[in-house]
Coordinates of C-alpha atoms in Angstrom, one line a residue:
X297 CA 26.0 -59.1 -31.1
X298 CA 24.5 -61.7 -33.8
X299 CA 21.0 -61.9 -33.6
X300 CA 18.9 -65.2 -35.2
X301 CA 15.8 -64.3 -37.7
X302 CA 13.1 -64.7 -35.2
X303 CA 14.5 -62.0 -33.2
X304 CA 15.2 -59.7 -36.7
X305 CA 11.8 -60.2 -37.7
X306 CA 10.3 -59.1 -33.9
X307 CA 12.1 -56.2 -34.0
X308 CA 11.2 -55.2 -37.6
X309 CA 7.8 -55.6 -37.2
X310 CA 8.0 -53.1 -34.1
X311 CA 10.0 -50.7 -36.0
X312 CA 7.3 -51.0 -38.9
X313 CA 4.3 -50.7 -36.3
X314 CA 5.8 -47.8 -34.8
X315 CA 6.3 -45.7 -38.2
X316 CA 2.4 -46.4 -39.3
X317 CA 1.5 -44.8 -35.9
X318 CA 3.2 -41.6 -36.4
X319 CA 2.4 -41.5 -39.6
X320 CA -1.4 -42.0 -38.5
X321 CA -1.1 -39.2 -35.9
X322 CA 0.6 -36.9 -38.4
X323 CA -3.0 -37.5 -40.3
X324 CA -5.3 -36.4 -37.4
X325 CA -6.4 -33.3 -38.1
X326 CA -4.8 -30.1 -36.6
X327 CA -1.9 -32.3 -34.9
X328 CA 0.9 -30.9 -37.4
X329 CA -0.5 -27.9 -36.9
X330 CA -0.4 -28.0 -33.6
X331 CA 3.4 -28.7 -33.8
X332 CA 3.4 -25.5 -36.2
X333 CA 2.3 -23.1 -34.1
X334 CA 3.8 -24.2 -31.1
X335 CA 7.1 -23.5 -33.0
X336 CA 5.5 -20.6 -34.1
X337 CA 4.6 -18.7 -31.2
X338 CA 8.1 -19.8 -29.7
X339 CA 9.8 -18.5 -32.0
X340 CA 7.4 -15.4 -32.4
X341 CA 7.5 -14.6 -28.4
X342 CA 11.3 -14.8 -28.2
X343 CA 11.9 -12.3 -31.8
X344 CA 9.0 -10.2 -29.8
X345 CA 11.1 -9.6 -26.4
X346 CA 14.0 -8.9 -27.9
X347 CA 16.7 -7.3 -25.7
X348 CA 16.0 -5.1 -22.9
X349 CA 17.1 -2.3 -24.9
X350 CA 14.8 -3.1 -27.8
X351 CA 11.8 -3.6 -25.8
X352 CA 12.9 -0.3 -23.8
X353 CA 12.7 2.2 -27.5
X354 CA 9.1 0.0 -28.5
X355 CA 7.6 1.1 -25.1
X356 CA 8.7 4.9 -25.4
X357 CA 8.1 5.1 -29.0
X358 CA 4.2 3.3 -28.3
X359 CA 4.2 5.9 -24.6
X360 CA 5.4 9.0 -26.2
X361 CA 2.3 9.7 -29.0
X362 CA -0.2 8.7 -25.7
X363 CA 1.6 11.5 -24.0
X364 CA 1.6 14.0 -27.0
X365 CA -1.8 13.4 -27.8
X366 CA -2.9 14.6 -23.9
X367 CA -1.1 17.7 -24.1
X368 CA -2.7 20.1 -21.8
X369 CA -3.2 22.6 -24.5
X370 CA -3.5 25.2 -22.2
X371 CA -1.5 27.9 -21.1
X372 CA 1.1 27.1 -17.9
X373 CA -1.3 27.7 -14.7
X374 CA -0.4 31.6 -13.1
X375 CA 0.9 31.6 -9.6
X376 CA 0.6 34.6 -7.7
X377 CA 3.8 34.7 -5.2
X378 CA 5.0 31.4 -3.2
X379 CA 3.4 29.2 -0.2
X380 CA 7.2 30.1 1.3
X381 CA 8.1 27.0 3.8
X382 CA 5.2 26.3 6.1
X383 CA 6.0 23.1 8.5
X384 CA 3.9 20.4 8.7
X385 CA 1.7 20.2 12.5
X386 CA -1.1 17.7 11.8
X387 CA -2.5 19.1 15.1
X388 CA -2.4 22.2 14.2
X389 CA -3.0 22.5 10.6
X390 CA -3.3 25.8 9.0
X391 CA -5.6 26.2 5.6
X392 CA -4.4 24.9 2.1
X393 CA -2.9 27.6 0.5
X394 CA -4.8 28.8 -3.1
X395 CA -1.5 30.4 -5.3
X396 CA -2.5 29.0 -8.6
X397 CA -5.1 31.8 -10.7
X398 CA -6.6 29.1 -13.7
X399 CA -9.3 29.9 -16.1
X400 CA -12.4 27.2 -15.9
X401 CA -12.0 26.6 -19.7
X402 CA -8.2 25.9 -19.0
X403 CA -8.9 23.8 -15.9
X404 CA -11.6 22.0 -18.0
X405 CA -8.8 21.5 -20.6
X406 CA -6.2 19.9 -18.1
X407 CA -8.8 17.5 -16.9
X408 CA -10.0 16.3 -20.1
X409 CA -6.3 15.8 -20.7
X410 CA -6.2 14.1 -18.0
X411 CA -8.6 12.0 -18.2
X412 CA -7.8 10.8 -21.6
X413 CA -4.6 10.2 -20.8
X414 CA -5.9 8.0 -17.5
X415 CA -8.9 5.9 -19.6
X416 CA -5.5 5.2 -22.5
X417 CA -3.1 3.7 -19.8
X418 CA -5.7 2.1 -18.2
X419 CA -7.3 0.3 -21.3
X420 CA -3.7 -0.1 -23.9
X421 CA -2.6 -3.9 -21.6
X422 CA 0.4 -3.6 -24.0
X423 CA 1.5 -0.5 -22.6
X424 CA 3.5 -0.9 -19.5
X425 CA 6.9 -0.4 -18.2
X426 CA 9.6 -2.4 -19.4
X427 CA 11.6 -4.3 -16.4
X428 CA 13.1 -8.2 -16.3
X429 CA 11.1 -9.7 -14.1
X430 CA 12.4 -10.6 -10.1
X431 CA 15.0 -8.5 -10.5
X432 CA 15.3 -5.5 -7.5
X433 CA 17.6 -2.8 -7.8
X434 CA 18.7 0.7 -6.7
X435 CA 18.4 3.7 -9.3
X436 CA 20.1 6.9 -9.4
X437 CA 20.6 9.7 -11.5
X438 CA 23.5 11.7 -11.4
X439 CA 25.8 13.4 -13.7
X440 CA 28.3 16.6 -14.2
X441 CA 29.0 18.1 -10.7
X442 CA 26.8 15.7 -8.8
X443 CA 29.1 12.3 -10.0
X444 CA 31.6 13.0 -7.4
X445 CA 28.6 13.1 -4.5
X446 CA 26.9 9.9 -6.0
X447 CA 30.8 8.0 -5.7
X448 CA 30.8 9.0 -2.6
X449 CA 27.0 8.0 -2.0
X450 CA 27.7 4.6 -3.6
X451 CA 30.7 3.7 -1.1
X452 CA 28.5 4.3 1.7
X453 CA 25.9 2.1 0.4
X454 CA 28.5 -0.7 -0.1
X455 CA 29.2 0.1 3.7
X456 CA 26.3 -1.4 4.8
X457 CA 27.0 -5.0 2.8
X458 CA 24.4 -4.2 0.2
X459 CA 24.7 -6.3 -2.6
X460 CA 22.0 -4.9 -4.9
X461 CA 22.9 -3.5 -8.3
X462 CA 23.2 -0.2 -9.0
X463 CA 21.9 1.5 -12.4
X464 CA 23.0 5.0 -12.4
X465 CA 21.0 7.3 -15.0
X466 CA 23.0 10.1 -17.2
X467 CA 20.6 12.6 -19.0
X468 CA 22.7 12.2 -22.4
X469 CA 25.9 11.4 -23.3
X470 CA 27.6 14.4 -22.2
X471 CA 27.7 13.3 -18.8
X472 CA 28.8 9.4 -19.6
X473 CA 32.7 9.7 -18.4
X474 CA 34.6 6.6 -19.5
X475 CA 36.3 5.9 -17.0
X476 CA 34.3 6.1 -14.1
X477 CA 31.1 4.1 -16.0
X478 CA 33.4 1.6 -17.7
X479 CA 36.3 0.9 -14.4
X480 CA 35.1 2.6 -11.2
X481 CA 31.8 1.7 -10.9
X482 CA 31.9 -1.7 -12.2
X483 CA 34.2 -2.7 -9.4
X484 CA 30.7 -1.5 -6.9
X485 CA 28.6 -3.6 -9.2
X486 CA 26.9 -0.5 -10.5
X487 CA 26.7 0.8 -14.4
X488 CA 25.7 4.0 -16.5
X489 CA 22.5 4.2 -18.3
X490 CA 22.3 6.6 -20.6
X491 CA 18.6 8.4 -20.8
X492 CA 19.1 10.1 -24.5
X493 CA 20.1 6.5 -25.7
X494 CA 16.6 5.2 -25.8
X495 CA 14.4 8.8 -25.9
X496 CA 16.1 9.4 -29.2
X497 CA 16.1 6.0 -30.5
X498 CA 12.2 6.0 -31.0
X499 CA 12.0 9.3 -32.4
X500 CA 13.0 11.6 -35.3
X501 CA 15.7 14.1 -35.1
X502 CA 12.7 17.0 -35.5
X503 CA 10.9 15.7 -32.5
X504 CA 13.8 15.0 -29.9
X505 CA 12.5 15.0 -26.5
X506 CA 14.7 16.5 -23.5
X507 CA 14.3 15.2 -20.1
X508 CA 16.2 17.2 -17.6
X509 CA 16.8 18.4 -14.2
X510 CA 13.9 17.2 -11.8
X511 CA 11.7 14.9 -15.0
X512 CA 15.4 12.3 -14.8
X513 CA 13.6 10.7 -11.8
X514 CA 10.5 9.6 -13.0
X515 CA 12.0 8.6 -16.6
X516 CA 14.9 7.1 -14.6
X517 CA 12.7 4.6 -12.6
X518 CA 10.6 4.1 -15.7
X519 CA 13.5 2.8 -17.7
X520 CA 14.8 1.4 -14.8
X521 CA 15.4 -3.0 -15.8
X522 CA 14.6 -3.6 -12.0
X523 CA 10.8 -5.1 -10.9
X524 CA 11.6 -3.6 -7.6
X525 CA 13.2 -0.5 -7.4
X526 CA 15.1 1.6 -4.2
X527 CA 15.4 5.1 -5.3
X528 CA 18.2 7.2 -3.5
X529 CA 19.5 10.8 -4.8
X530 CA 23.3 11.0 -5.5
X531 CA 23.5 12.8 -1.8
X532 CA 21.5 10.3 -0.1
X533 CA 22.7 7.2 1.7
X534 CA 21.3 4.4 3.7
X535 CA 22.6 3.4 6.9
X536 CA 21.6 0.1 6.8
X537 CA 20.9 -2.5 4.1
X538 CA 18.0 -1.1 1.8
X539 CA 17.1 -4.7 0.5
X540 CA 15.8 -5.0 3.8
X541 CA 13.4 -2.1 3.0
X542 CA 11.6 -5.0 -0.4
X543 CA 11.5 -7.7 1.7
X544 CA 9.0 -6.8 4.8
X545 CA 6.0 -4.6 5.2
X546 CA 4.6 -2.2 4.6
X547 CA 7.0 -2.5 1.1
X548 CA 5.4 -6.1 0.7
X549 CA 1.7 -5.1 1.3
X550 CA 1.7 -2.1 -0.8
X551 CA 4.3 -2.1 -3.3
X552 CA 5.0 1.7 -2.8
X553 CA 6.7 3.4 0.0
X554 CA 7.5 7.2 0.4
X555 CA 9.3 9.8 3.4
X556 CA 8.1 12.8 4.2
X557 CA 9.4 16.3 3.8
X558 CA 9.3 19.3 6.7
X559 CA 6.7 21.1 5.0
X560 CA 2.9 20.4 4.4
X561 CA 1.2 19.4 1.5
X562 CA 0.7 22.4 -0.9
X563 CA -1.2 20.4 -3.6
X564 CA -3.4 23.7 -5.2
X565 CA -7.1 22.7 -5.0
X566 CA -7.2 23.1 -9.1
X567 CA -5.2 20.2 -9.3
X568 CA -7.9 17.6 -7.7
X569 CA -10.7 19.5 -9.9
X570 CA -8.1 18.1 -13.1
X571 CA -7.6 14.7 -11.5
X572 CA -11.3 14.4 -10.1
X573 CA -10.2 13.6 -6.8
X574 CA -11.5 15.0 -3.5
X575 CA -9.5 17.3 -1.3
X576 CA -8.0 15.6 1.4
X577 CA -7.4 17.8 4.7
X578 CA -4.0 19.0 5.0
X579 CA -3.7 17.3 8.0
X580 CA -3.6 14.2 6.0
X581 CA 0.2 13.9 5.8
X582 CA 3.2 15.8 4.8
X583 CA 4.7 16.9 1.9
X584 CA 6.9 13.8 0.1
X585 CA 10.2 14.1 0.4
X586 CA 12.2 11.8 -2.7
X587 CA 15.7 11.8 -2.1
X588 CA 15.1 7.7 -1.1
X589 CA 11.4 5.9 -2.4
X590 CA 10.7 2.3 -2.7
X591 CA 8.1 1.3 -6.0
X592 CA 7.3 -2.1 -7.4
X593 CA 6.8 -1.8 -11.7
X594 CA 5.0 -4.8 -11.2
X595 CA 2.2 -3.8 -9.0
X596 CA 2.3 0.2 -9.9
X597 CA 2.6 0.7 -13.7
X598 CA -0.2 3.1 -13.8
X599 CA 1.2 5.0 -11.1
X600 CA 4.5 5.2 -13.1
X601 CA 3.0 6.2 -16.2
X602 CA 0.9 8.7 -15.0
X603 CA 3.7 10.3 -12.6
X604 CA 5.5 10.2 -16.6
X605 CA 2.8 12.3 -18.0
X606 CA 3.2 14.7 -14.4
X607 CA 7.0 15.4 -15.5
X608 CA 6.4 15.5 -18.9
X609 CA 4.5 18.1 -18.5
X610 CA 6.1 19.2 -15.2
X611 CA 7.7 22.0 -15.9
X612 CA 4.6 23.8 -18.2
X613 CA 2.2 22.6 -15.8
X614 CA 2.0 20.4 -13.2
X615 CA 5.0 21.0 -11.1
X616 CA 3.9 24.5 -9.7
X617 CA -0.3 22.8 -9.4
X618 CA 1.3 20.4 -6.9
X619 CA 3.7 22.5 -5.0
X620 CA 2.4 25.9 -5.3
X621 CA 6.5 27.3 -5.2
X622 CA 6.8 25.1 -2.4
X623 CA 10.5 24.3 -1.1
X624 CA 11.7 22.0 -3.7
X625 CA 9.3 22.1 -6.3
X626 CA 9.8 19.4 -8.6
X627 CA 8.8 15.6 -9.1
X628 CA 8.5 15.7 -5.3
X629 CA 4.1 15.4 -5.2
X630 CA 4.2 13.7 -8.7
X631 CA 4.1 10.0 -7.2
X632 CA 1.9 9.7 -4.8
X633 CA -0.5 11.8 -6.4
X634 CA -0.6 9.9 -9.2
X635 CA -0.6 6.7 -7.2
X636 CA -4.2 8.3 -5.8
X637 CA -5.2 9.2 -9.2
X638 CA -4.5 5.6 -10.7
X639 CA -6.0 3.8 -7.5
X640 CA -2.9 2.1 -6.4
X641 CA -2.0 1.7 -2.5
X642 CA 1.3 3.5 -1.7
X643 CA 2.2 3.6 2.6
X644 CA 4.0 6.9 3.6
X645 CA 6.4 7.0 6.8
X646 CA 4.6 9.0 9.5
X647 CA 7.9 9.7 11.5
X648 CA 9.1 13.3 10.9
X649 CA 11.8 13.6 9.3
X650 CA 14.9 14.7 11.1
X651 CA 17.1 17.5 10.8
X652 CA 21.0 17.2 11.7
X653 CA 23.7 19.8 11.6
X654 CA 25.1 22.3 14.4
X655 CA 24.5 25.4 16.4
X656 CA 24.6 28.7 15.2
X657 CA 25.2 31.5 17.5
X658 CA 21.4 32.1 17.7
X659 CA 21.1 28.5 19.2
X660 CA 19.4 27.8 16.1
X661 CA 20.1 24.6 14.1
X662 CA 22.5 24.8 10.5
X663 CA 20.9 21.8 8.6
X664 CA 22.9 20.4 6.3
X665 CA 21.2 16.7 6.0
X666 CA 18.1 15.2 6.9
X667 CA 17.0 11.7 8.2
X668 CA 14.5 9.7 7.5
X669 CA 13.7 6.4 9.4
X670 CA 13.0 2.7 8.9
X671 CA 9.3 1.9 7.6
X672 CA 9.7 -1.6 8.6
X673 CA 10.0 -0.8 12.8
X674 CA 7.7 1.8 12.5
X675 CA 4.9 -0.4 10.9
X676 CA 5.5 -2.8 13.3
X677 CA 5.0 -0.5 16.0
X678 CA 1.6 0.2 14.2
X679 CA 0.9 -3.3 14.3
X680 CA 1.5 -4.0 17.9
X681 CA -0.9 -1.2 18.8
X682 CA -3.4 -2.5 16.8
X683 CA -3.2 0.8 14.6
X684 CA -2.9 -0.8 11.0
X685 CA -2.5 2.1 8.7
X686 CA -4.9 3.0 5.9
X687 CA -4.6 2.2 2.7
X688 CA -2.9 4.7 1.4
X689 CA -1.1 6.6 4.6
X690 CA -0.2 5.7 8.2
X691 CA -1.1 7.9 11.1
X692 CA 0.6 9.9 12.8
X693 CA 2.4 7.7 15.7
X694 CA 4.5 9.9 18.2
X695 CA 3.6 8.4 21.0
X696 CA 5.3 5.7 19.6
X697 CA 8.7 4.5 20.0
X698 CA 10.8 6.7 17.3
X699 CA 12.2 3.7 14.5
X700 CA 15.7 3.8 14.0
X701 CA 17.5 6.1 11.4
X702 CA 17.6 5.0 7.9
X703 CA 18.8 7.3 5.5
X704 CA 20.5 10.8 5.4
X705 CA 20.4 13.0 3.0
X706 CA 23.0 15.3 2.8
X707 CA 21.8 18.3 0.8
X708 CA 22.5 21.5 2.2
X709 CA 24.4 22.1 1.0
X710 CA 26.6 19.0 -0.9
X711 CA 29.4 17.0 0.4
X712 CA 31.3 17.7 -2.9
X713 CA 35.1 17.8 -1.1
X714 CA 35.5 19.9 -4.3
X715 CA 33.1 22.6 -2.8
X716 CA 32.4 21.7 0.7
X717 CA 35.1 23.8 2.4
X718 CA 33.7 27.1 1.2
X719 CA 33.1 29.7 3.5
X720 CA 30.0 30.8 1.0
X721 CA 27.1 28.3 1.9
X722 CA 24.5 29.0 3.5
X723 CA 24.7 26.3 6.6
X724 CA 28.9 26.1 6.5
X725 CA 28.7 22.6 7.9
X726 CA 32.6 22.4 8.4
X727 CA 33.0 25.0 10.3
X728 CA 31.6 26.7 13.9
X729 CA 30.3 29.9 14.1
X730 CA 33.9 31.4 15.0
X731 CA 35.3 30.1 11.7
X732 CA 36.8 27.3 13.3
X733 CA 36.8 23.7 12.2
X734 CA 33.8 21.2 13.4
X735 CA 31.8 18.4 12.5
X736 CA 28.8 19.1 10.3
X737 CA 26.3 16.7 12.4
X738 CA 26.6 17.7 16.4
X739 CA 22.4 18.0 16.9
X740 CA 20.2 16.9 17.6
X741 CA 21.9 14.5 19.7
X742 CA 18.7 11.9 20.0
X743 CA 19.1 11.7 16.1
X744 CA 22.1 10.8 15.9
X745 CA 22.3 8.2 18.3
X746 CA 20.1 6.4 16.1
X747 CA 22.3 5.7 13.3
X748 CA 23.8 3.3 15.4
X749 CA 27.3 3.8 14.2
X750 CA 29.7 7.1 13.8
X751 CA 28.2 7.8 10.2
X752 CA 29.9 11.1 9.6
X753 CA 32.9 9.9 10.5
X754 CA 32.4 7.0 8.1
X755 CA 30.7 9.5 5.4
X756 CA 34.5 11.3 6.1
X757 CA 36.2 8.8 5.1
X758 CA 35.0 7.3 1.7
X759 CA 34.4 11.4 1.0
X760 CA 38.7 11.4 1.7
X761 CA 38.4 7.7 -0.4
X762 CA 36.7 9.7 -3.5
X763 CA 38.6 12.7 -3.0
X764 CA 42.3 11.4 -3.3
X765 CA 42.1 8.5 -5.4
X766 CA 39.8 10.2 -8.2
X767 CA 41.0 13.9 -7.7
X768 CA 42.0 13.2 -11.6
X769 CA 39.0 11.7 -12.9
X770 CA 35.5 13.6 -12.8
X771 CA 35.2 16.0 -15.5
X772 CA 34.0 18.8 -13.4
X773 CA 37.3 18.4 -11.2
X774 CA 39.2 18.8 -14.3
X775 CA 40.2 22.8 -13.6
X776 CA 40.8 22.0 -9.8
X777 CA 43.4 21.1 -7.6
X778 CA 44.2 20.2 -4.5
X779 CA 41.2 18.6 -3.8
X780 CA 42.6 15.7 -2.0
X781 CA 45.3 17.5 0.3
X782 CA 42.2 20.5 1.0
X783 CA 39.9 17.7 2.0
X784 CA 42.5 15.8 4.4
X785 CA 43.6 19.0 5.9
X786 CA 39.9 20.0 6.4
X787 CA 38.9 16.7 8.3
X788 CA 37.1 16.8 11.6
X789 CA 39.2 17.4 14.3
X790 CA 37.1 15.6 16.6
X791 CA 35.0 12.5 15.4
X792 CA 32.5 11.0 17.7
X793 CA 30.3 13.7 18.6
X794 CA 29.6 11.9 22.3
X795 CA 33.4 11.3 22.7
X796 CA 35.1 13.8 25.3
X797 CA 38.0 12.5 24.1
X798 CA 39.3 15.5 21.8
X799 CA 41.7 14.2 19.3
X800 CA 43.7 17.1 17.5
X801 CA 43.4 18.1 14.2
X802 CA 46.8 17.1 13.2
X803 CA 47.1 13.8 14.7
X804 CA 43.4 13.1 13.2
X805 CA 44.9 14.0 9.6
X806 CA 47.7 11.5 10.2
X807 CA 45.4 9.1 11.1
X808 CA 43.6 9.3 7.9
X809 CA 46.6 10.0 5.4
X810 CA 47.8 6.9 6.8
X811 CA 44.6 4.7 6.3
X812 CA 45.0 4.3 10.1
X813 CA 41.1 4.9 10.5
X814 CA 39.5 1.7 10.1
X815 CA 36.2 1.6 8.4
X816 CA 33.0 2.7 11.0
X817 CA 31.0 -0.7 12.2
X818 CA 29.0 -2.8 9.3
X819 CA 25.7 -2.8 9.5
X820 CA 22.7 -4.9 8.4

């Protein structure tokens, strides 16, 4: 395009006029700077977060003197004997039991531990759980014996057309097996953390720390890359989706959701003398029960750091001060007593949990799983009775409608088709007092109804799944065989509990060594 000299000058003049006018607002004081630090603190903020991995080993290596400097420095607290099982009857509540013996000066010790520990979370902002924000997630730990029971836990979760990820916590690298982190559990959107990886990366050789046992689960959800995270032990298993569970109350309103456990609160009455808390009555609620919890890191950071220090120090200390040799002392009273310690509002289920299993000759029940039940229906109910809960628990509510079933927790003992065929455990939940075959859940019969679906039948069948196409691939199935042909031989002769169709045990094997079964109904 030719252009004539009026034009050429015009547009020369503009170029000119626009050069001086940067060049003027390059002059104005603290514009270039501005500029500067704007690429500065860009550039600065990004080099600061790091990956997830980095920022995970800068948090535990800024946490880890905090918790070493509020050692309790006191012996491990005495307990004289056991509180043994004692069930939980808000109407009739019995006294709390006293089983800890504590000098003052070491009681005095633990609180000022305590405390100091407390006032540092409280006033370090920097010091907070690491997590990539509006990300939710389910978080297990599982390793050695108990990665066959989390396969199988896993496939049942994938049942209900959960999409969630899954991060599956190993304790060290010992129990990371290649094949099923790096092909199986891919495939079920799920992948192997392993815990020693970042607890070693922040600290010297001469001060390794060991997490083990009952401390993974607090560590676990602490280094846990989800904002909102579903906890579910490797023998637990929803029925229904548990993303469900994050996005309704009470989960929404609170940020913190627990079950409870058969048994009441044992929580020793030194305990809220070292946490400066008053002593609720026992009547209160149950004890917690954490095979399945539901915690934002967002909204409850304190609460996971203090429940940190709890396990820390769990074993030496504050395990037997909140259970007193309680069944299943542990992490179990860690989070919700630290949630009351740090201030932060937690809801815990008021529907008693459920036992499931079958008769013994006494009549008695052999309980090999227990069920817990959906938060969401039962705070409703609350709602439409105009009974909003308090702050930190719900009321009792049976003469409510009872919600429907959520998870079950099969513990007793577990559904290892390795080990679940022996004739040695306590509750022999494949077999009828005679010896016999049977189904492990026959009663109670109103329980079970509320699954909705045939879910031991379904847990059957991704146990067979697990059993016969990864007989060769968990470590601790390395010495055994037969596990697949024991398991299909071993499967329930008759399964719908409320069928009186009785199907035989041999025409029930085909069925399943054929694939002929057809996964139980979806659920949502």
């Amino acid at each position: 395009m030719l252009l004539n000299a009026s034009a050429l000058s015009t547009r020369v003049l503009i170029l000119s006029l626009t050069g001086l006018i940067l060049f003027l607002w390059l002059l104005v004081p603290g514009s270039s700077s501005t500029i500067k630090n704007t690429i500065s603190i860009t550039t600065s903020n990004h080099a600061s977060a790091g990956t997830l991995a980095e920022r995970q080993v800068d948090f535990w290596r800024s946490l880890l003197p905090v918790l070493e400097s509020a050692a309790p420095n006191c012996p491990s607290p005495k307990r004289n004997g056991t509180t043994g099982a004692i069930g939980f009857d808000a109407a009739n509540p019995p006294e709390r039991p006293v089983r800890i013996e504590m000098l003052d000066t070491d009681i005095l010790q633990m609180r000022d531990a305590h405390s100091q520990f407390l006032q540092k979370i409280r006033e370090t902002p920097g010091l907070r759980p690491v997590y990539v924000p509006k990300t939710r997630g389910i978080v297990y730990a599982a390793g050695g014996k108990y990665l066959p029971v989390f396969a199988i836990g896993l496939r049942m979760l994938r049942r209900t057309g959960s999409q969630l990820p899954v991060e599956l916590f190993l304790k060290d690298k010992t129990e990371y097996e290649p094949r099923i982190c790096n092909e199986v559990l891919p495939v079920l959107n799920a992948k192997c953390v392993v815990l020693a990886d970042i607890l070693e990366s922040a600290v010297s050789n001469s001060t390794k720390v060991e997490v083990a046992n009952y401390q993974l689960k607090a560590f676990a959800m602490l280094f846990s890359s989800f904002e909102d995270i579903v906890w579910i032990d490797a023998d637990c298993f929803p029925l229904h989706k548990p993303e469900n569970l994050l996005d309704s109350e009470p989960y929404t309103g609170t940020g913190m959701v627990t079950w409870p456990d058969f048994w009441i609160s044992t929580v020793s009455p030194q305990y809220y003398l070292i946490s400066q808390l008053p002593v609720p009555p026992i009547s209160l609620r149950a004890s917690s029960e954490t095979g399945e919890f539901l915690i934002s890191k967002k909204n409850h950071q304190l609460t996971l750091l203090l429940a940190t220090y709890y396990n820390y120090y769990g074993p030496s200390h504050y395990f037997s001060l909140l259970s007193q040799g309680a069944p299943g002392e542990g992490d179990k009273e860690t989070f919700v007593q630290a949630a009351s310690a740090a201030g932060e509002p937690f809801y815990t289920v008021s529907e008693p949990v459920k036992p499931i299993g079958h008769r013994k000759e006494d009549g008695q029940i052999a309980g090999s799983a227990m069920v817990q039940f959906d938060p969401i229906e039962e705070y409703k109910a609350l709602k439409h009775k105009n009974t909003k809960p308090p702050r930190s628990n719900a009321p009792q509510i049976n003469h409510l409608a009872r919600p429907r079933a959520f998870f079950i927790h099969a513990h007793f003992p577990k559904f290892n088709p390795a080990t679940v065929f022996s004739n040695t455990s306590e509750t022999k939940p494949t077999y009828k007092p005679d010896g016999s075959d049977s189904r492990a859940w026959l009663v109670d019969e109103d329980t079970i109804k509320a699954f909705g679906y045939d879910a031991e039948k379904a847990y059957w069948e991704e146990i067979k799944w697990v059993a016969c196409n990864l007989e060769n691939e968990f470590q601790s199935w390395k010495d055994k065989t037969g596990i697949c042909n024991r398991g299909l031989l071993r499967v329930r002769s008759n399964y719908s509990s409320n069928d009186s169709t009785i199907k035989s045990k041999l025409e029930f094997t085909y069925l399943i060594i054929h694939n002929e079964l057809k996964p139980g109904p979806g659920t949502t």
